[in-house]
Amino acid sequence: MVTVNGLFPGPRVEAREGDRLLIKVVNHVPNNISIHWHGIRQLQSGWADGPAYITQCPIQTGQSYVYNYTIIGQRGTLFWHAHISWLRSTVYGPLIILPQPNVSYPFVKPYKEVPIIFGEWFNADTEAIISQALKTGGGPNVSEAYTLNGLPGPLYNCSAKDTFNLRVKPGKTYLLRLINAALNDELFFSIANHTLTIVEADAIYVKPFETNILLITPGQTTNVLLKAKPFFPSATFLMMARPYATGQGTFDNSTVAGILEYESPSLHSPEPTKKLPLFKPTLPALNDTSFATNFTNKLKSLASAQYPANVPQKVDKRFFLTIGLGTNPCDQNQTCQGPNGTKFAASVNNISFIQPTTALLQSHFFGRSNGVYSPYFPFNPTHWFNYTGNPPNNTMVGNGTEVLVLNFNTSVEVILQDTSILGAESHPLHLHGFNFFIVGQGFGNFDPNNDPKKFNLVDPVERNTVGVPSGGWVALRFLADNPGKNMVHALSPRSPHELGIENGLACFRWKDSKPKAASSTVRSSQMLMTFYYPLFAVIFDT
């Protein structure tokens, strides 16, 4: 497996709002590598965003690249991961942004902060898995297990010793920084007999609310407060996560678990945890869309004077983008495993993205974009149909490297509509370089006459990754104030949608009207990330 500095998950990158980060990545593996700083807006530092062939050429074997960017106006929990092929299955780690000095959280100060990162474990080489899937056009093999901080936990065979244990003190409050770095699945998460208070989503403060269970989509982060019981409970508690699955494809139908245990009041005579009763949480059904909808509807921006929700009230450009599955013809003299001998393909407005061999930002910068990409991505579907009803007979998609072009400071509204072509399913999508406000969502086909009347333009949640509801739609608004090549793409929920993989489904390009330079830095953080195969490396943090 490919790792960073010999660690799985990779090293924690910690900084403060306003810090400038210099991170040197050295590639010692046979694979090409690039690193994406998921959720960092990269204001005027597009070269540091990381998606291969979009903002940079990948780092080749024996080569290095220095990511240089400043964290502007952001604080909270994000993460970093590989952004080429399936290497992000093992190449990922927490990215924690603390508030500026002397700036407190808008909630009770926690006694301790604990990153918890969800991932997946494969017994096979993930590059071989996805290579085979792309060749045959079928769904790739699913993972053998989910992980908490790299450990599968006691519910899998032979893994009891590989369990994440969270030790807490009675009466203390802990900030759990939850990150879903899993390749393929939205996850339900709960801790037995404990209530969690949601305080942040995708590094944006939200109006706090209590819940026993939360849902977290691939690419999303959620900060929660865990208040420990005021006394030693003479029990231990499982923390568990399992998938929320809406599609018809195969998925890893298993459950990862860690253990929450309390420090004994007597250090001299601790009660053995193995003899204590172990409580287990109850998670929703695998396809509980009702819970998923109710939970996401509870998320609202804090919308305070210090942290306002600057929702665009007017809209300059509106896009209607259909998200779904389709097919491509099978290559000549080859047998394919998709419907009727075809290859599965993911698409937006029936266009499946073709990854270029020249980075899009590079081609634009040097004025050589002709032949690399086309700036004519359709604002609306080229063929209208009942998106959530009976699918059309023709499931073939178009293929191209198409981008949407916007002028600087354009206010944008995007409707993302799921489709039932080859089956409806939830689609997590991530927008690089921007946060967006989720102003509305619903089921069935979006109604442009009535649905906008119900949009929340006061305190909608602000995120960088959204789950498009299965058989439904979601409405986003944002301001195009970050010039560059910014990718919007699926974080594949399950087979067969993985065939969109980390290749973009569409790509936005912003026209720069010469905005002012970024603000000055506060201090500099530097790190060396070294890729090794097998596990052996050292991290230097100065």
XYZ file of C-alpha atoms in Angstrom:
542
model
C 0.000 0.000 0.000
C 1.134 3.552 -0.691
C 1.494 5.641 2.458
C 2.847 9.023 3.513
C 5.769 9.023 5.933
C 5.018 5.405 6.799
C 1.671 6.226 8.396
C -1.892 5.014 7.751
C -3.754 7.332 7.977
C -1.097 9.854 7.027
C 0.373 12.586 9.245
C -1.792 15.271 10.753
C -1.282 18.708 9.205
C -2.149 21.367 11.770
C -2.109 25.113 11.222
C -3.943 28.293 12.172
C -6.169 30.539 10.138
C -3.876 32.936 8.296
C -0.889 30.562 8.208
C 1.129 30.000 5.066
C 1.900 26.323 4.449
C 4.871 24.992 2.496
C 4.547 21.230 2.044
C 7.128 19.398 -0.021
C 5.910 16.119 -1.485
C 8.605 13.651 -2.588
C 7.471 10.655 -4.647
C 9.292 7.359 -3.993
C 6.634 5.019 -5.415
C 6.073 3.762 -8.993
C 2.729 5.603 -9.187
C 2.184 9.193 -10.208
C 1.078 11.246 -7.182
C -0.742 14.485 -6.446
C -2.218 15.791 -3.174
C -5.492 17.699 -2.805
C -6.129 19.851 0.272
C -9.819 19.062 0.441
C -11.863 22.136 1.356
C -9.045 24.696 1.235
C -10.263 27.490 -0.998
C -6.828 28.154 -2.509
C -7.463 31.851 -3.052
C -5.057 32.824 -5.851
C -3.038 29.667 -5.212
C -4.739 27.359 -7.702
C -1.416 25.643 -8.478
C -1.587 24.145 -4.968
C -5.056 22.591 -5.214
C -3.767 19.195 -6.319
C -6.135 17.391 -8.738
C -3.951 15.719 -11.344
C -4.291 17.090 -14.890
C -6.577 19.883 -13.662
C -4.294 22.242 -11.693
C -1.011 20.362 -12.037
C 0.710 17.505 -13.772
C 1.127 14.629 -11.320
C 4.387 14.201 -9.437
C 6.293 11.438 -11.175
C 8.490 8.814 -9.545
C 11.629 10.388 -8.096
C 10.259 13.916 -8.458
C 8.972 16.422 -5.895
C 6.557 19.327 -5.731
C 6.104 22.082 -3.137
C 2.522 23.014 -2.286
C 2.514 26.662 -1.227
C -0.716 28.240 -0.015
C -2.170 30.493 2.672
C -5.262 29.631 4.698
C -7.514 32.652 4.293
C -10.746 33.047 6.254
C -11.049 29.372 7.180
C -10.870 27.422 10.407
C -12.047 23.924 11.379
C -11.574 20.344 10.229
C -10.628 19.414 6.668
C -8.387 16.686 5.247
C -5.846 15.999 2.534
C -5.749 13.049 0.139
C -4.260 11.795 -3.096
C -6.113 13.072 -6.139
C -5.271 10.614 -8.862
C -6.860 7.233 -9.498
C -7.646 5.253 -6.312
C -4.532 6.160 -4.329
C -6.662 8.134 -1.904
C -7.779 4.776 -0.463
C -4.608 4.882 1.677
C -3.082 8.320 1.021
C -5.015 10.661 3.303
C -4.795 12.432 6.656
C -6.378 15.155 8.821
C -5.963 18.856 8.034
C -6.822 20.834 11.154
C -7.074 24.618 11.090
C -7.164 26.244 14.509
C -8.621 29.732 15.016
C -6.259 32.669 15.109
C -4.549 33.304 18.454
C -6.890 34.724 21.101
C -9.957 33.766 19.049
C -12.182 31.252 20.833
C -14.608 28.682 19.481
C -18.288 29.753 19.374
C -19.020 26.827 21.700
C -17.702 25.490 24.981
C -13.947 24.954 24.985
C -13.287 21.202 24.838
C -11.012 19.430 27.284
C -9.400 17.569 24.384
C -9.693 17.361 20.590
C -9.629 13.980 18.838
C -9.539 13.467 15.026
C -11.486 10.377 13.919
C -11.064 9.544 10.260
C -13.190 6.920 8.492
C -11.535 4.903 5.761
C -11.636 1.588 3.911
C -9.365 -1.453 3.901
C -8.684 -3.490 0.765
C -6.783 -6.770 0.777
C -5.811 -6.196 -2.864
C -3.871 -3.427 -4.593
C -6.476 -0.734 -5.169
C -4.790 0.401 -8.373
C -5.224 -3.102 -9.769
C -8.887 -3.094 -8.678
C -9.776 0.134 -10.445
C -7.647 -0.712 -13.488
C -9.594 -3.935 -13.952
C -12.923 -2.144 -13.499
C -12.085 0.532 -16.058
C -10.969 -2.128 -18.505
C -14.115 -4.243 -18.233
C -16.579 -1.417 -17.597
C -18.103 -3.152 -14.583
C -18.218 -2.179 -10.945
C -14.939 -2.508 -9.045
C -14.556 -4.885 -6.109
C -15.590 -3.385 -2.796
C -13.472 -3.074 0.335
C -13.059 -5.811 2.926
C -13.631 -3.467 5.868
C -14.157 0.086 7.025
C -11.663 1.636 9.422
C -11.547 4.145 12.276
C -8.163 5.881 12.296
C -6.835 3.007 10.187
C -8.220 0.215 12.413
C -11.143 -2.095 11.495
C -12.202 -2.996 15.021
C -13.669 -6.028 16.815
C -16.622 -6.799 14.517
C -14.358 -8.192 11.776
C -12.657 -11.559 11.988
C -9.239 -11.504 13.678
C -9.289 -7.718 14.170
C -10.111 -7.327 17.873
C -6.553 -6.207 18.595
C -6.787 -3.634 15.781
C -9.392 -1.463 17.493
C -9.447 2.293 17.974
C -9.940 3.049 21.675
C -11.040 6.469 22.863
C -10.337 6.994 26.565
C -12.253 9.788 28.272
C -12.494 11.286 31.739
C -15.899 11.565 33.459
C -17.461 15.016 33.179
C -15.111 16.273 30.450
C -16.149 17.577 27.032
C -14.341 16.321 23.929
C -14.324 17.724 20.401
C -14.393 14.844 17.919
C -13.212 15.897 14.472
C -14.931 13.392 12.174
C -13.647 12.941 8.605
C -15.057 10.589 5.972
C -12.075 9.618 3.811
C -13.730 6.395 2.607
C -13.677 5.934 -1.160
C -17.185 4.816 -1.716
C -19.744 5.147 1.050
C -21.815 7.564 3.027
C -21.759 6.440 6.641
C -24.055 6.497 9.662
C -22.149 6.992 12.934
C -23.189 6.693 16.573
C -21.756 6.136 20.053
C -23.816 3.911 22.321
C -25.661 5.713 25.148
C -24.124 9.097 24.291
C -25.473 12.241 22.670
C -23.406 14.227 20.187
C -23.716 17.971 19.612
C -23.032 19.002 16.018
C -21.083 22.288 15.951
C -19.345 22.354 12.566
C -19.629 20.922 9.060
C -16.906 21.151 6.405
C -14.973 23.672 8.514
C -17.979 25.990 8.856
C -19.648 26.612 12.229
C -23.291 25.569 12.372
C -26.140 26.172 14.787
C -25.510 23.490 17.429
C -28.001 20.662 17.721
C -28.013 17.329 19.497
C -28.285 13.934 17.859
C -27.580 10.308 18.690
C -26.722 9.445 15.078
C -25.140 11.430 12.266
C -24.624 10.931 8.536
C -21.358 11.831 6.856
C -20.722 11.651 3.109
C -17.330 10.853 1.507
C -15.350 14.096 1.526
C -17.346 15.662 4.344
C -16.141 16.560 7.826
C -18.243 17.067 10.954
C -17.142 18.359 14.335
C -19.137 17.154 17.342
C -18.975 17.753 21.074
C -19.056 14.635 23.204
C -19.853 15.318 26.851
C -18.677 12.391 28.957
C -20.926 11.090 31.668
C -20.381 12.869 35.007
C -19.371 9.684 36.788
C -17.548 6.453 35.999
C -20.282 4.353 34.301
C -18.783 0.910 34.964
C -19.322 0.096 31.276
C -17.724 0.497 27.883
C -19.431 1.693 24.721
C -19.085 0.847 21.047
C -18.796 3.647 18.512
C -19.957 2.273 15.170
C -20.274 3.277 11.527
C -21.906 1.501 8.608
C -23.015 2.570 5.122
C -26.069 4.423 3.925
C -26.756 2.701 0.596
C -29.337 3.795 -1.975
C -28.144 2.394 -5.307
C -28.413 -1.023 -6.882
C -24.676 -1.668 -7.084
C -22.644 -3.756 -4.691
C -21.151 -2.129 -1.597
C -19.256 -3.066 1.539
C -22.133 -4.071 3.826
C -20.122 -4.231 7.032
C -19.695 -2.254 10.247
C -16.601 -0.687 11.751
C -16.391 -0.218 15.506
C -14.197 1.449 18.070
C -14.502 1.464 21.839
C -15.229 4.398 24.138
C -13.932 3.660 27.622
C -13.797 5.750 30.769
C -10.765 6.252 32.941
C -11.320 4.565 36.276
C -11.663 6.907 39.280
C -9.057 4.784 41.053
C -5.760 4.591 39.228
C -4.503 2.001 41.699
C -7.314 -0.484 41.170
C -8.663 -0.001 37.658
C -11.557 -2.225 36.718
C -10.555 -4.424 33.747
C -12.492 -3.207 30.717
C -12.973 -6.770 29.480
C -15.162 -7.476 32.507
C -17.330 -4.396 32.022
C -20.626 -4.597 30.077
C -20.309 -3.398 26.482
C -23.175 -1.332 25.065
C -23.906 -1.182 21.330
C -25.633 1.667 19.445
C -28.589 1.154 17.112
C -27.922 2.488 13.617
C -30.545 3.250 10.923
C -31.383 0.768 8.202
C -28.970 0.730 5.281
C -31.438 2.569 3.030
C -33.007 4.912 5.606
C -33.420 7.936 3.351
C -35.902 9.456 5.804
C -33.251 9.712 8.512
C -30.680 11.001 6.015
C -33.058 13.742 4.868
C -34.109 14.772 8.367
C -30.508 14.952 9.520
C -29.278 17.085 6.617
C -32.257 19.427 7.012
C -31.165 20.190 10.588
C -27.845 21.646 9.447
C -27.967 25.452 9.437
C -25.194 28.038 9.271
C -24.360 29.748 12.542
C -25.154 33.057 10.761
C -23.816 35.215 13.593
C -22.300 38.687 13.373
C -18.811 37.179 13.579
C -19.577 34.275 11.239
C -22.274 35.507 8.839
C -23.965 33.447 6.137
C -23.275 35.522 3.026
C -25.799 33.796 0.782
C -26.066 35.364 -2.684
C -29.499 36.992 -2.757
C -29.436 37.619 -6.486
C -28.325 35.185 -9.173
C -26.362 36.079 -12.319
C -26.038 32.560 -13.751
C -28.224 29.499 -13.317
C -27.162 25.959 -14.205
C -29.250 22.808 -14.242
C -27.001 19.752 -14.092
C -28.283 16.187 -14.258
C -26.169 13.633 -12.404
C -26.346 9.960 -13.180
C -25.125 6.797 -14.770
C -24.981 5.812 -18.393
C -22.994 3.602 -20.723
C -20.139 3.717 -23.190
C -19.609 1.202 -25.996
C -17.310 -1.717 -25.273
C -13.904 -1.580 -26.912
C -13.510 -3.669 -30.019
C -12.602 -7.325 -29.455
C -13.253 -7.028 -25.728
C -15.941 -8.346 -23.380
C -17.453 -5.762 -21.034
C -19.456 -6.228 -17.843
C -21.834 -3.268 -18.037
C -25.482 -3.431 -19.165
C -25.875 -5.401 -22.406
C -22.114 -5.735 -22.797
C -21.366 -2.005 -22.459
C -19.222 -0.037 -20.016
C -20.707 1.915 -17.117
C -20.031 5.661 -17.279
C -20.891 8.538 -14.946
C -21.955 11.833 -16.477
C -23.186 15.376 -15.914
C -25.731 16.591 -18.477
C -24.895 13.359 -20.306
C -21.214 14.274 -20.722
C -18.607 11.972 -19.214
C -15.321 13.725 -18.489
C -12.202 12.706 -20.411
C -9.077 13.420 -18.420
C -6.590 15.414 -20.497
C -2.865 14.734 -20.658
C -2.056 18.412 -20.103
C -3.197 20.133 -16.899
C -6.126 22.445 -17.647
C -4.732 25.314 -15.561
C -1.377 24.984 -17.324
C -2.925 24.968 -20.794
C -4.979 28.077 -19.968
C -2.020 29.892 -18.392
C 0.125 29.422 -21.500
C -2.744 30.193 -23.865
C -2.738 26.699 -25.359
C -6.165 25.453 -24.343
C -7.263 24.747 -27.908
C -7.394 20.981 -28.308
C -7.100 20.420 -24.545
C -10.608 21.425 -23.471
C -13.743 23.051 -24.781
C -15.443 25.985 -22.956
C -18.934 24.928 -24.045
C -20.260 22.704 -21.288
C -24.087 22.864 -21.539
C -25.868 24.980 -18.899
C -28.869 22.651 -19.148
C -29.455 19.073 -20.331
C -29.410 18.803 -24.097
C -32.334 16.358 -23.904
C -35.163 16.833 -21.399
C -36.965 13.836 -19.936
C -38.637 12.671 -16.729
C -35.410 12.458 -14.722
C -36.764 10.393 -11.839
C -39.370 8.457 -13.834
C -38.983 5.804 -16.496
C -35.504 6.207 -18.001
C -34.946 6.748 -21.738
C -34.071 3.779 -23.914
C -30.770 5.280 -25.025
C -28.311 5.190 -22.109
C -25.192 6.138 -24.082
C -23.319 9.219 -22.855
C -21.182 11.749 -24.662
C -17.503 12.085 -23.817
C -15.364 15.191 -23.673
C -13.205 17.605 -21.709
C -15.749 20.381 -21.287
C -15.660 23.358 -18.900
C -18.085 26.043 -17.762
C -16.684 29.589 -17.968
C -17.741 32.303 -15.540
C -16.749 35.914 -15.078
C -15.140 36.931 -11.812
C -17.632 37.707 -9.005
C -20.556 36.060 -10.779
C -23.230 34.838 -8.368
C -24.193 31.299 -9.308
C -27.108 28.978 -8.657
C -26.699 25.295 -9.511
C -29.467 22.710 -9.439
C -28.070 19.177 -9.200
C -30.691 16.675 -10.307
C -30.322 12.942 -9.756
C -31.548 10.717 -12.580
C -32.954 7.207 -12.687
C -30.943 6.127 -15.731
C -29.591 2.699 -14.728
C -30.990 3.323 -11.242
C -31.264 6.324 -8.939
C -28.761 6.691 -6.113
C -27.279 9.310 -3.820
C -24.324 11.141 -5.391
C -21.759 12.930 -3.189
C -20.259 15.845 -5.149
C -17.355 18.098 -4.205
C -16.570 21.579 -5.548
C -12.918 22.626 -5.446
C -11.930 26.182 -4.544
C -15.301 27.171 -3.104
C -17.826 26.706 -0.383
C -21.465 26.771 -1.405
C -24.757 27.273 0.386
C -27.305 24.462 0.195
C -30.423 26.600 -0.183
C -32.870 23.788 -0.941
C -33.350 20.100 -1.638
C -36.184 17.734 -2.405
C -37.311 14.556 -4.121
C -38.591 13.977 -7.631
C -37.926 16.458 -10.420
C -36.948 20.017 -9.526
C -39.861 22.427 -10.098
C -38.421 25.798 -11.228
C -41.723 27.550 -10.536
C -42.502 26.368 -7.012
C -39.362 24.932 -5.397
C -37.385 28.226 -5.329
C -40.153 29.754 -3.198
C -39.056 27.422 -0.391
C -35.323 28.189 -0.620
C -33.575 29.140 2.628
C -31.700 32.374 1.922
C -31.172 33.286 5.590
C -29.073 30.592 7.262
C -28.529 27.647 4.861
C -25.634 25.339 5.678
C -22.372 26.161 3.917
C -20.305 23.200 2.688
C -17.801 22.053 0.069
C -19.300 18.565 -0.449
C -22.968 17.656 -0.843
C -24.915 14.458 -1.235
C -27.419 14.766 -4.089
C -30.469 12.849 -2.792
C -31.361 9.572 -4.438
C -34.222 10.325 -6.815
C -34.097 14.003 -5.893
C -32.322 17.326 -6.303
C -30.289 19.878 -4.374
C -29.926 23.638 -4.977
C -26.607 25.420 -4.364
C -25.562 29.060 -4.436
C -22.075 30.573 -4.305
C -20.035 33.549 -5.476
C -17.412 32.890 -8.165
C -14.714 34.947 -6.454
C -11.748 32.567 -6.862
C -10.204 32.664 -10.350
C -8.672 29.479 -11.678
C -9.606 25.975 -12.786
C -11.890 24.566 -10.132
C -13.176 21.052 -10.445
C -16.607 19.737 -9.519
C -16.753 15.960 -9.373
C -18.293 12.942 -7.746
C -16.842 11.222 -4.723
C -18.061 7.874 -5.884
C -20.773 6.454 -3.620
C -20.687 2.887 -4.899
C -20.260 0.722 -7.904
C -20.793 1.439 -10.700
C -20.495 5.190 -10.174
C -16.825 4.822 -9.271
C -16.118 5.040 -12.972
C -16.271 8.790 -12.471
C -13.544 8.161 -9.873
C -11.433 11.214 -9.143
C -11.754 12.276 -12.756
C -13.927 15.357 -12.898
C -17.426 15.186 -14.242
C -17.322 18.856 -15.095
C -14.827 21.642 -14.582
C -15.462 25.335 -13.890
C -13.054 27.944 -15.199
C -13.198 31.451 -13.769
C -12.227 34.554 -15.728
C -9.965 36.707 -13.576
C -10.749 40.420 -13.597
C -7.495 41.122 -11.738
C -8.675 40.896 -8.124
C -6.505 42.242 -5.341
C -3.658 40.157 -3.973
C -4.264 37.795 -1.102
C -3.788 39.011 2.460
C -0.395 38.803 4.126
C 0.615 35.714 6.032
C 0.809 35.304 9.786
C 3.488 32.637 10.047
C 4.860 29.804 7.987
C 4.349 26.071 8.500
C 6.520 23.628 6.588
C 6.286 19.870 6.180
C 7.972 17.167 4.165
C 5.730 14.387 2.885
C 7.612 11.407 1.551
C 5.848 8.569 -0.256
C 7.208 5.134 0.487
C 6.393 1.638 -0.595
C 6.611 -0.203 1.870
C 6.081 1.506 5.230
C 9.216 3.415 6.108
C 9.794 7.149 6.356
C 10.375 10.125 8.609
C 8.380 13.336 8.885
C 10.100 16.684 9.322
C 7.930 19.459 10.748
C 9.670 22.781 11.310
